[in-house]
Structures are given as C-alpha cells and as structure tokens.
Short mmCIF file of C-alpha atoms in Angstrom, two decimals:
data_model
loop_
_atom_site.label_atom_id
_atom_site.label_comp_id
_atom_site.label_asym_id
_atom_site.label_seq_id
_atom_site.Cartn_x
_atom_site.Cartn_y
_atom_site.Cartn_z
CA UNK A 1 0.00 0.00 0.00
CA UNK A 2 0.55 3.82 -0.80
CA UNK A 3 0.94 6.06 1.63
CA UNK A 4 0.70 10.11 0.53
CA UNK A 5 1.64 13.00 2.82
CA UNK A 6 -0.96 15.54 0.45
CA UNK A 7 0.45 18.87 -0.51
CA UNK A 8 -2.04 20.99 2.26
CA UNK A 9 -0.87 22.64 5.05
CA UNK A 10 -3.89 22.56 7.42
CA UNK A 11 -5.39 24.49 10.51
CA UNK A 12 -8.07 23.12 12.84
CA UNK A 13 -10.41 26.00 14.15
CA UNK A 14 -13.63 26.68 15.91
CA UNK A 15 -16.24 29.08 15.67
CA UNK A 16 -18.58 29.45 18.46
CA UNK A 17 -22.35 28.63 18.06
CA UNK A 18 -23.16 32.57 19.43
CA UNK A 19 -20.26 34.31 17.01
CA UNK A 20 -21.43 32.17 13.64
CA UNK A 21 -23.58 35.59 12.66
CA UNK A 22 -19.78 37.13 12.27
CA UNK A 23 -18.74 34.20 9.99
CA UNK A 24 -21.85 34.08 7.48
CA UNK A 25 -20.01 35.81 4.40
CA UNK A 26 -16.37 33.96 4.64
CA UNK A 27 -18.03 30.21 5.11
CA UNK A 28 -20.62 31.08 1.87
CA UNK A 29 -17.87 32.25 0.10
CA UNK A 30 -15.91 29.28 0.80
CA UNK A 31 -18.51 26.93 0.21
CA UNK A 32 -20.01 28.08 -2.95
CA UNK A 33 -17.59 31.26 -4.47
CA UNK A 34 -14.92 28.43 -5.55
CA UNK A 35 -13.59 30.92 -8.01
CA UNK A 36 -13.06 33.91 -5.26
CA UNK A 37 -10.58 32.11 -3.37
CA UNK A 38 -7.81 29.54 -3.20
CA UNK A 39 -8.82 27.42 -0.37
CA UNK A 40 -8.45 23.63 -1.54
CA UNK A 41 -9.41 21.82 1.11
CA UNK A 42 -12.56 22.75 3.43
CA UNK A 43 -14.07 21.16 6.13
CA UNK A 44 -17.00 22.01 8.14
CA UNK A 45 -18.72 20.24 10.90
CA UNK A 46 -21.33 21.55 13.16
CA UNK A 47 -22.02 19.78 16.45
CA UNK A 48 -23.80 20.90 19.63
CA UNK A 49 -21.73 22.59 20.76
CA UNK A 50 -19.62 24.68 18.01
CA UNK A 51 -18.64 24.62 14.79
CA UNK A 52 -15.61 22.65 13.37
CA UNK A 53 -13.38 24.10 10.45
CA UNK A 54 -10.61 22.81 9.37
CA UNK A 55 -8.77 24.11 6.10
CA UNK A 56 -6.03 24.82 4.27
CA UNK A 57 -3.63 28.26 4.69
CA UNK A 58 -5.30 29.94 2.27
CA UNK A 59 -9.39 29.48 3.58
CA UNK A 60 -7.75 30.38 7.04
CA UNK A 61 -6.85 34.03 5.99
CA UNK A 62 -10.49 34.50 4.74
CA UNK A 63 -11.88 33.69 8.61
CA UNK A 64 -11.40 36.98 10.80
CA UNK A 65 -10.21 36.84 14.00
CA UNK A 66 -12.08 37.47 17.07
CA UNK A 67 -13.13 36.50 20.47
CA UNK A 68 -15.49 33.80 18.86
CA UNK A 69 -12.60 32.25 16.54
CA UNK A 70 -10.50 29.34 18.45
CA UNK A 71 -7.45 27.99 16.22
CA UNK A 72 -5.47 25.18 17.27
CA UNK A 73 -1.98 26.14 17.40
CA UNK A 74 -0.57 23.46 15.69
CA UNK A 75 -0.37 23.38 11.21
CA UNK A 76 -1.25 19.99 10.03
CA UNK A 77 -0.91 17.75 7.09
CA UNK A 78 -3.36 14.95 5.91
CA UNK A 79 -2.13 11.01 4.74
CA UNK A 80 -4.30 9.72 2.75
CA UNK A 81 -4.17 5.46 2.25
CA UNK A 82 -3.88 4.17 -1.39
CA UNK A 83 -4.29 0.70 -2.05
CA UNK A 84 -4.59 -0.68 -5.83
CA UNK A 85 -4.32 2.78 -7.25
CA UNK A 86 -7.69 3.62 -5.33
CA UNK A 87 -7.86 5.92 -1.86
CA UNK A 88 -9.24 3.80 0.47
CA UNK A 89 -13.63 4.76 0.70
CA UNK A 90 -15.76 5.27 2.86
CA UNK A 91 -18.57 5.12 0.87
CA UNK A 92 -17.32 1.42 -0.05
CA UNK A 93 -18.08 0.28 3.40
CA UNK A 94 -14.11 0.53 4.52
CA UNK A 95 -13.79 3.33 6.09
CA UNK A 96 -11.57 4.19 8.98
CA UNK A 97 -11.47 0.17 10.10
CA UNK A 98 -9.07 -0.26 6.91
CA UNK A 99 -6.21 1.65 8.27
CA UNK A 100 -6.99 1.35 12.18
CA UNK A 101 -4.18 -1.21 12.53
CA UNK A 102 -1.42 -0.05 9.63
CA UNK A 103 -1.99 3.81 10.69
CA UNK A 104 -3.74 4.84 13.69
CA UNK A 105 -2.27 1.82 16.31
CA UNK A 106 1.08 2.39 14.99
CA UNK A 107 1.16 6.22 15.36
CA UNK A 108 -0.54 6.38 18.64
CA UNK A 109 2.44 4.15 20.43
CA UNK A 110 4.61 6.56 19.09
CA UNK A 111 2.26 9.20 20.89
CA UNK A 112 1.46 10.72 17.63
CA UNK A 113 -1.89 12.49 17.87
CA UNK A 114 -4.06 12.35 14.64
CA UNK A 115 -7.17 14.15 13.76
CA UNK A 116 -9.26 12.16 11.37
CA UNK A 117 -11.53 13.39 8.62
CA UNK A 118 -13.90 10.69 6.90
CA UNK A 119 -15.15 11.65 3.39
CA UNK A 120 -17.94 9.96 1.17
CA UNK A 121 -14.61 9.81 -1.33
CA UNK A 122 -11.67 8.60 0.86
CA UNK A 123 -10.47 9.28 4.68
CA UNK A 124 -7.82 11.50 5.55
CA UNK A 125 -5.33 11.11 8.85
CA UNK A 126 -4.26 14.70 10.14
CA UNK A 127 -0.97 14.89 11.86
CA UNK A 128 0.97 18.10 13.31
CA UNK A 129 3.81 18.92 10.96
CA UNK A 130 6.19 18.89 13.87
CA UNK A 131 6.04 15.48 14.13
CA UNK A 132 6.03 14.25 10.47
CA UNK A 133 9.40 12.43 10.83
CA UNK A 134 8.54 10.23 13.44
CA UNK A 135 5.19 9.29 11.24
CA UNK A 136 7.84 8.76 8.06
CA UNK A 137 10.10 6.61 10.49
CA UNK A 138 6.68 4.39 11.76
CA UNK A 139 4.86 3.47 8.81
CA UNK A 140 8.23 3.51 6.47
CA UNK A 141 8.02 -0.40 6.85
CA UNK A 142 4.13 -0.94 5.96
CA UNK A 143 4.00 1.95 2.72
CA UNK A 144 5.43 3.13 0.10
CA UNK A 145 5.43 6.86 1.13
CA UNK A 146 5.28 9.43 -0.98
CA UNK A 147 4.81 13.71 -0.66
CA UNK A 148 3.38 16.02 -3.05
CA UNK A 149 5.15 18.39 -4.54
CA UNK A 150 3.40 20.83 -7.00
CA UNK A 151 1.32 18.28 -7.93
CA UNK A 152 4.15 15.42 -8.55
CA UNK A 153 4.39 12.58 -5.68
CA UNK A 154 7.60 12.33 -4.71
CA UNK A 155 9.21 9.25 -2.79
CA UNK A 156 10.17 9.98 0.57
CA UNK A 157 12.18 7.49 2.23
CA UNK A 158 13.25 7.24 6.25
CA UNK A 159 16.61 7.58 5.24
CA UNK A 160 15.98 11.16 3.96
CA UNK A 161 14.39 12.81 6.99
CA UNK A 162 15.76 13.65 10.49
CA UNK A 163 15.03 10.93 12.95
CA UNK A 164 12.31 12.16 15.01
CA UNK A 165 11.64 8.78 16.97
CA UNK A 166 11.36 9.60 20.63
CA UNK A 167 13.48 6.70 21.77
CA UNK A 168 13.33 7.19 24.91
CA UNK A 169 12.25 2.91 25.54
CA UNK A 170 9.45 3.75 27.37
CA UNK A 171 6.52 2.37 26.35
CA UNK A 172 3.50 4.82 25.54
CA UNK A 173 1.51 5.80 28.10
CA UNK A 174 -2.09 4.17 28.27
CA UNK A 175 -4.50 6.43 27.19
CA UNK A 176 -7.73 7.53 29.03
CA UNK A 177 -10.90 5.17 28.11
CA UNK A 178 -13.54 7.80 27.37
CA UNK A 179 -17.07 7.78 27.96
CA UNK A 180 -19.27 7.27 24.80
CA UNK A 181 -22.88 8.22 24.06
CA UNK A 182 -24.70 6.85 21.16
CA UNK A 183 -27.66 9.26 20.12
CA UNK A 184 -30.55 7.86 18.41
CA UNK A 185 -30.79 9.55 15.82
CA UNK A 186 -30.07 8.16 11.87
CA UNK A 187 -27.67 9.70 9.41
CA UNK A 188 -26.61 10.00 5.78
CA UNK A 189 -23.43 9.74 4.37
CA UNK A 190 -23.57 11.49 0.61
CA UNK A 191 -22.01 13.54 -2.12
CA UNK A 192 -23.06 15.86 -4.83
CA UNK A 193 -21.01 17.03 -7.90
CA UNK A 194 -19.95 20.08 -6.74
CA UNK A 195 -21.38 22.05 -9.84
CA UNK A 196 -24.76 21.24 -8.57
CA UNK A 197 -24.18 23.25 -5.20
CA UNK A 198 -25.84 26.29 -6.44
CA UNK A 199 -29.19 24.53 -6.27
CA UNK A 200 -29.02 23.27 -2.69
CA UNK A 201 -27.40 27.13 -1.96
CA UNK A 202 -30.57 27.70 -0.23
CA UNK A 203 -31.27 24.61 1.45
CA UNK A 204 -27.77 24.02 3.27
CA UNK A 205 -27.91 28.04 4.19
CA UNK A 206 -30.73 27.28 5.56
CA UNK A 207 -29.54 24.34 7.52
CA UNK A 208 -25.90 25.48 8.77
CA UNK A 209 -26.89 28.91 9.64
CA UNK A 210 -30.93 28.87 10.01
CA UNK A 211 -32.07 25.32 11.39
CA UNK A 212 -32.94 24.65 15.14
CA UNK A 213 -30.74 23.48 17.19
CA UNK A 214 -29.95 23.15 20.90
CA UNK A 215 -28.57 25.37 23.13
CA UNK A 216 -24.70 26.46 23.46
CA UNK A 217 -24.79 24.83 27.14
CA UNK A 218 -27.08 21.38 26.23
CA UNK A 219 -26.14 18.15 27.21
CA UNK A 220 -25.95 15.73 25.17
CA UNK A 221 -27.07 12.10 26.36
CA UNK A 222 -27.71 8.76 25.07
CA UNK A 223 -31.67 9.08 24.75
CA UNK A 224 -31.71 12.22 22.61
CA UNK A 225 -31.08 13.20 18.72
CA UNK A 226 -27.57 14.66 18.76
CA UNK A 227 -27.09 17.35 16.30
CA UNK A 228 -24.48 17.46 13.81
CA UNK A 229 -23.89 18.51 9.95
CA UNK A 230 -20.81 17.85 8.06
CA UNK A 231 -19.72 19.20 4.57
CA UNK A 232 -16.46 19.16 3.07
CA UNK A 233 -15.01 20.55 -0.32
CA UNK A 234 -11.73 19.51 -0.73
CA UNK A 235 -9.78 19.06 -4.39
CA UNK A 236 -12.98 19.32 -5.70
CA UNK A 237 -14.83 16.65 -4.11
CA UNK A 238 -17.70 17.19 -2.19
CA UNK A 239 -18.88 15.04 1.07
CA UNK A 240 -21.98 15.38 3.44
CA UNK A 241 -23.19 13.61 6.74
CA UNK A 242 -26.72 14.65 8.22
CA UNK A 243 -29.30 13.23 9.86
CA UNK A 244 -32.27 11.50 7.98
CA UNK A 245 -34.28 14.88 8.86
CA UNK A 246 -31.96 17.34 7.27
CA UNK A 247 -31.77 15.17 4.43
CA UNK A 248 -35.34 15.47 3.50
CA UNK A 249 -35.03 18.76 3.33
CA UNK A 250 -32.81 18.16 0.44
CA UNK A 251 -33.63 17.02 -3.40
CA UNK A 252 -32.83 14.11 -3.76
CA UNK A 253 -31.95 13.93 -7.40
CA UNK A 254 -28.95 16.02 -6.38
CA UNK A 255 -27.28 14.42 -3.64
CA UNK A 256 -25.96 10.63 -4.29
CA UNK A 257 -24.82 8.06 -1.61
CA UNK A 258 -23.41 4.47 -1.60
CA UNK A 259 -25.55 1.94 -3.99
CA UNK A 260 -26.23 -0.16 -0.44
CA UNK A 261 -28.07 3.78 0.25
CA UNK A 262 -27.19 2.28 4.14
CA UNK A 263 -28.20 4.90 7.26
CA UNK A 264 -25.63 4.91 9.93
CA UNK A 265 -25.65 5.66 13.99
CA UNK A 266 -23.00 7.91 15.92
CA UNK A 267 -20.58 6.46 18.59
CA UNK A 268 -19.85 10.18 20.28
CA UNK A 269 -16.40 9.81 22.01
CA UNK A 270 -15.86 12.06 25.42
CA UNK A 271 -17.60 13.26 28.49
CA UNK A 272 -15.27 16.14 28.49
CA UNK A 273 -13.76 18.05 25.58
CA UNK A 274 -10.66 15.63 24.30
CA UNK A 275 -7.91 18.12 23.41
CA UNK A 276 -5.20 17.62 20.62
CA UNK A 277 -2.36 16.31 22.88
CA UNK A 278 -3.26 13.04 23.73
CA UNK A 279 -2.74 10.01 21.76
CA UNK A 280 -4.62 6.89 21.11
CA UNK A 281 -8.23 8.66 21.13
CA UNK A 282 -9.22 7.23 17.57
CA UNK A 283 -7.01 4.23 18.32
CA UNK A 284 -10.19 3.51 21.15
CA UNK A 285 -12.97 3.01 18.88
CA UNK A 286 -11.48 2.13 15.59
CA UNK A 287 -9.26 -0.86 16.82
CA UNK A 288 -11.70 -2.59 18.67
CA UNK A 289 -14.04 -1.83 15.33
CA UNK A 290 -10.95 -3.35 13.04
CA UNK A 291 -11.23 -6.54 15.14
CA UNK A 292 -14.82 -6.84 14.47
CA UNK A 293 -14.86 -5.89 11.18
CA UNK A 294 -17.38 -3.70 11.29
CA UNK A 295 -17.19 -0.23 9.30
CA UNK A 296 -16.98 2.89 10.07
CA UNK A 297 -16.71 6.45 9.50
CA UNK A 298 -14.89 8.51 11.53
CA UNK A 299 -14.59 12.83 12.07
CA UNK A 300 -13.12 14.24 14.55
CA UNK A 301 -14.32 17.89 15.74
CA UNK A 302 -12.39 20.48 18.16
CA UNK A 303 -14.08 19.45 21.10
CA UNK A 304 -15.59 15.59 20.69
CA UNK A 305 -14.49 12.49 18.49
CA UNK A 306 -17.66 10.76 15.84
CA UNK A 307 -17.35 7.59 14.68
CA UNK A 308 -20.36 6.41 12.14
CA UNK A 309 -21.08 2.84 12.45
CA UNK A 310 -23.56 0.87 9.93
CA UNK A 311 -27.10 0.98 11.75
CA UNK A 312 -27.03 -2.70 11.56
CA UNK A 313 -24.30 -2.82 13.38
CA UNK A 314 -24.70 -0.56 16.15
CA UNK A 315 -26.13 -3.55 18.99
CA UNK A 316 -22.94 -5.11 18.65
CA UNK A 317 -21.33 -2.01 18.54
CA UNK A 318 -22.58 -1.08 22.11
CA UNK A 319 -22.03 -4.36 23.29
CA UNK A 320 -18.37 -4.08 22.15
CA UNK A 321 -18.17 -0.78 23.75
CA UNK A 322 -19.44 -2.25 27.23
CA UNK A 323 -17.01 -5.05 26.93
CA UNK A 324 -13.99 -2.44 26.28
CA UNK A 325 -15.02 -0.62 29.80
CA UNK A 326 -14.92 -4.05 31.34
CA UNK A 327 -11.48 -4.89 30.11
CA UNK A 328 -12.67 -7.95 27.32
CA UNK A 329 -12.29 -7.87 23.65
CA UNK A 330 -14.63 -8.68 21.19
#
C-alpha cells in the first residue's frame, strides 16, 4: 500500500455557536464562491456545541479573527491510504477500520496524535507537521510513502528525513478510556457534484446557519437526537453527513450516496472536551471496530471524536463498547 503526505498545510479552528452571525459571508464564500478564493481543502462540521473548520492556509486568511474564533496552534498535514491505485472509501463500506491497525495503532504508540476526517470519497489522517518524521520513520516499513510536490508525488524514504523517533524505551503511556454516548438519531453519508451546489445554496444556508438546534450549554445524552452537519469541499470533491431529517429537506436527485443507500448511527467519544495532545483517542474506537470488522466512519471535531457505524451494526457495537469498559475484547 501507498501512503501520501498531500500537498495541504492545514489548521483546525472553531467558531462558536453565538459568534457564527460574524462568519456568514467567509463560510458562503468558501462553500459556494470556488472561483473567489484559493482554499483547496474545506471542512465544516457543526455539532452541539460549536462549529468545526478545518482548512487549508489559504481558507484560514479568509476567517477573521475574534473572540469567537478558536485555532489550534498546531499546522497539520493529511495522509491519505492508497491501495490498488484507489484511496481507500468510505462510501465502499471501509472506512476508517481499513487503516486502524497499519496507521492509527502504529502512530498512537509513538504518541502521535491524529485528527481524522472521513469523506464519502476517501479518509484523511491529520498529523501536526512537527512530528512528520517520526510518522515517516513508523509506517516507512508498511507503505510506500510518498509527498506532493506541485502536484508530482515524490518518494520519501526514512533515510531522507531527520530521525524524530522519541526513543526514549518507554513504552507509551495508556491512554484515558472515554465515555461514549450513542444518540438515536439516523444519518446519511452522501455527495453531490460540486457544480450542482448552487441549487441546494438555499437549502444548506438554511440548515448550517438557520435550522434549530440546541442550546450552546445542552447536554448531550444517550436518549436524545444529537445534532451534527458535516460538509467538506476539498480538491474538488464534495462530502456530506446529516441526519435523515436534514436530508429530507434536500432534493434528492442532487445528492448521491453508496448503492447499499445504508443509514448509519454515531458512537460520540468524550464526556469532556478531548484536546489535541493526547494520543490513542481514535485508536479507542477504531481498533476494537478493526477486530470486528465492522465499518466505520470517523470525524473528529475540536471538542468531541464521531465515529459512524452501519445501523445494523450498532447492537454489537454497544455491546463491544461495554465489553472495552470491562477490560474484554470482542
């Protein structure tokens, strides 16, 4: 398998659900004005309690700063998995599980925090520049690695970077099992070609900066809908998840999902808001997921993980889940 470090130099921000009014005319353009700026890669994810965006250097100097704009400190660059010549797809049923044991295991014992980004089209692993050498040095033995460079993929070998293993023989610390809550609401995993997005314009307005939704402070718990809306433009591909209500709001000759048209369910990951510094958060859910081979979907946001599991699946999902807390397997 492939492994490419994609030519996008990434920050993860959030936008409070109270400042959003100040951040109207930057998101629309970057959602729909494709030929008023350079932004690439676009991601953004609304959950109860903010709104998740990540994107590339260029979108970031169209979002002002202010007291409702939060920005990760850290720039990071997305790997994207390539097996036969195809990026490994979520909307064939793979999704995170494929790489849960070549990728994300590997990278969290060498305390390497990821942020992951599932799209209909493929699923991207975030990682802080600073600590690209010691993901080169890990995963040099499974992939082929490669870095884009103006558009050419370049070989990169372990050889050719500084040796950024911590080698300090320790092993990893044991990261903190978090609480998980699985709403009970349905969702939709889709895409649209993205010259078609002028005739939702309205419709996903509407939705990201119009529609209902609960309060800043709300908790979220087990027995209750959980709201969240994801849409991503990047390279010209275009991804959504919503629930099964927002999606009737929708036409449905425009948006397209996966021929099995499956719904999914939400594992949300965290009682309290994760952070970026600690390792092994998506290692949690998708290993234990990899073992079972069951699918699944994963974004993370700024303050909570969301891994989407096939409906079907979500019983033994919860049993696995109860059996992680009481220290069995699958």
């Amino acid at each position: 398998m492939d492994l490419h470090i994609l030519d996008h130099r990434l920050r993860v921000t959030s936008i409070s659900r109270s400042g959003l009014q100040h951040y109207t005319h930057p998101l629309i353009k970057l959602i729909f004005l494709r030929n008023r700026t350079r932004c690439k890669f676009f991601s953004l994810t609304e959950t109860p309690e903010n709104y998740t965006v990540v994107l590339d250097e260029e979108g970031f100097k169209d979002l002002p700063h202010s007291e409702h704009l939060q920005v990760e400190g850290s720039t990071w660059l997305p790997l994207n998995v390539v097996s036969n010549g195809n990026a490994s797809s979520s909307s064939q049923a793979v999704g995170v599980t494929k790489i849960a044991k070549s990728v994300i295991a590997p990278l969290a014992e060498q305390h390497v925090s990821v942020f992951m980004l599932s799209t209909y089209q493929t699923d991207f692993i975030l990682v802080r520049e600073k600590d690209l050498s010691v993901v080169i040095h890990t995963l040099a033995e499974e992939f082929n690695i490669f870095r884009e460079v103006n558009g050419e993929s370049v070989p990169v070998h372990s050889q050719d970077v500084n040796n950024g293993l911590h080698g300090n023989g320790r092993e990893a610390p044991r990261s903190t099992l978090h609480p998980v809550l699985i709403p009970r609401n349905q969702f939709c995993v889709m895409s649209l070609d993205p010259d078609t997005l002028p005739g939702i314009a309205t419709t996903l307005i509407d939705v990201l900066f119009y529609s209902s939704s609960p309060k800043e402070d709300a908790n979220v718990t087990a027995d209750l809908e959980c709201k969240f809306f994801s849409f991503s433009l990047i390279d010209g591909y275009v991804s959504l998840v919503m629930g099964t209500e927002a999606q009737r709001q929708f036409p449905a000759d425009l948006l397209f999902t996966s021929s099995s048209g499956e719904l999914w369910r939400m594992v949300r990951i965290g009682g309290q808001p994760l952070g970026f510094d600690e390792c092994g958060i998506v290692a949690q859910i998708s290993q234990p997921l990899a073992d079972c081979d069951i699918s699944a979907y994963y974004i993370s946001t700024f303050s909570f993980d969301h891994a989407l599991v096939p409906e079907e699946d979500i019983v033994r999902v919860t049993d696995m889940l109860q059996d992680q807390r009481k220290g069995a397997g699958c």
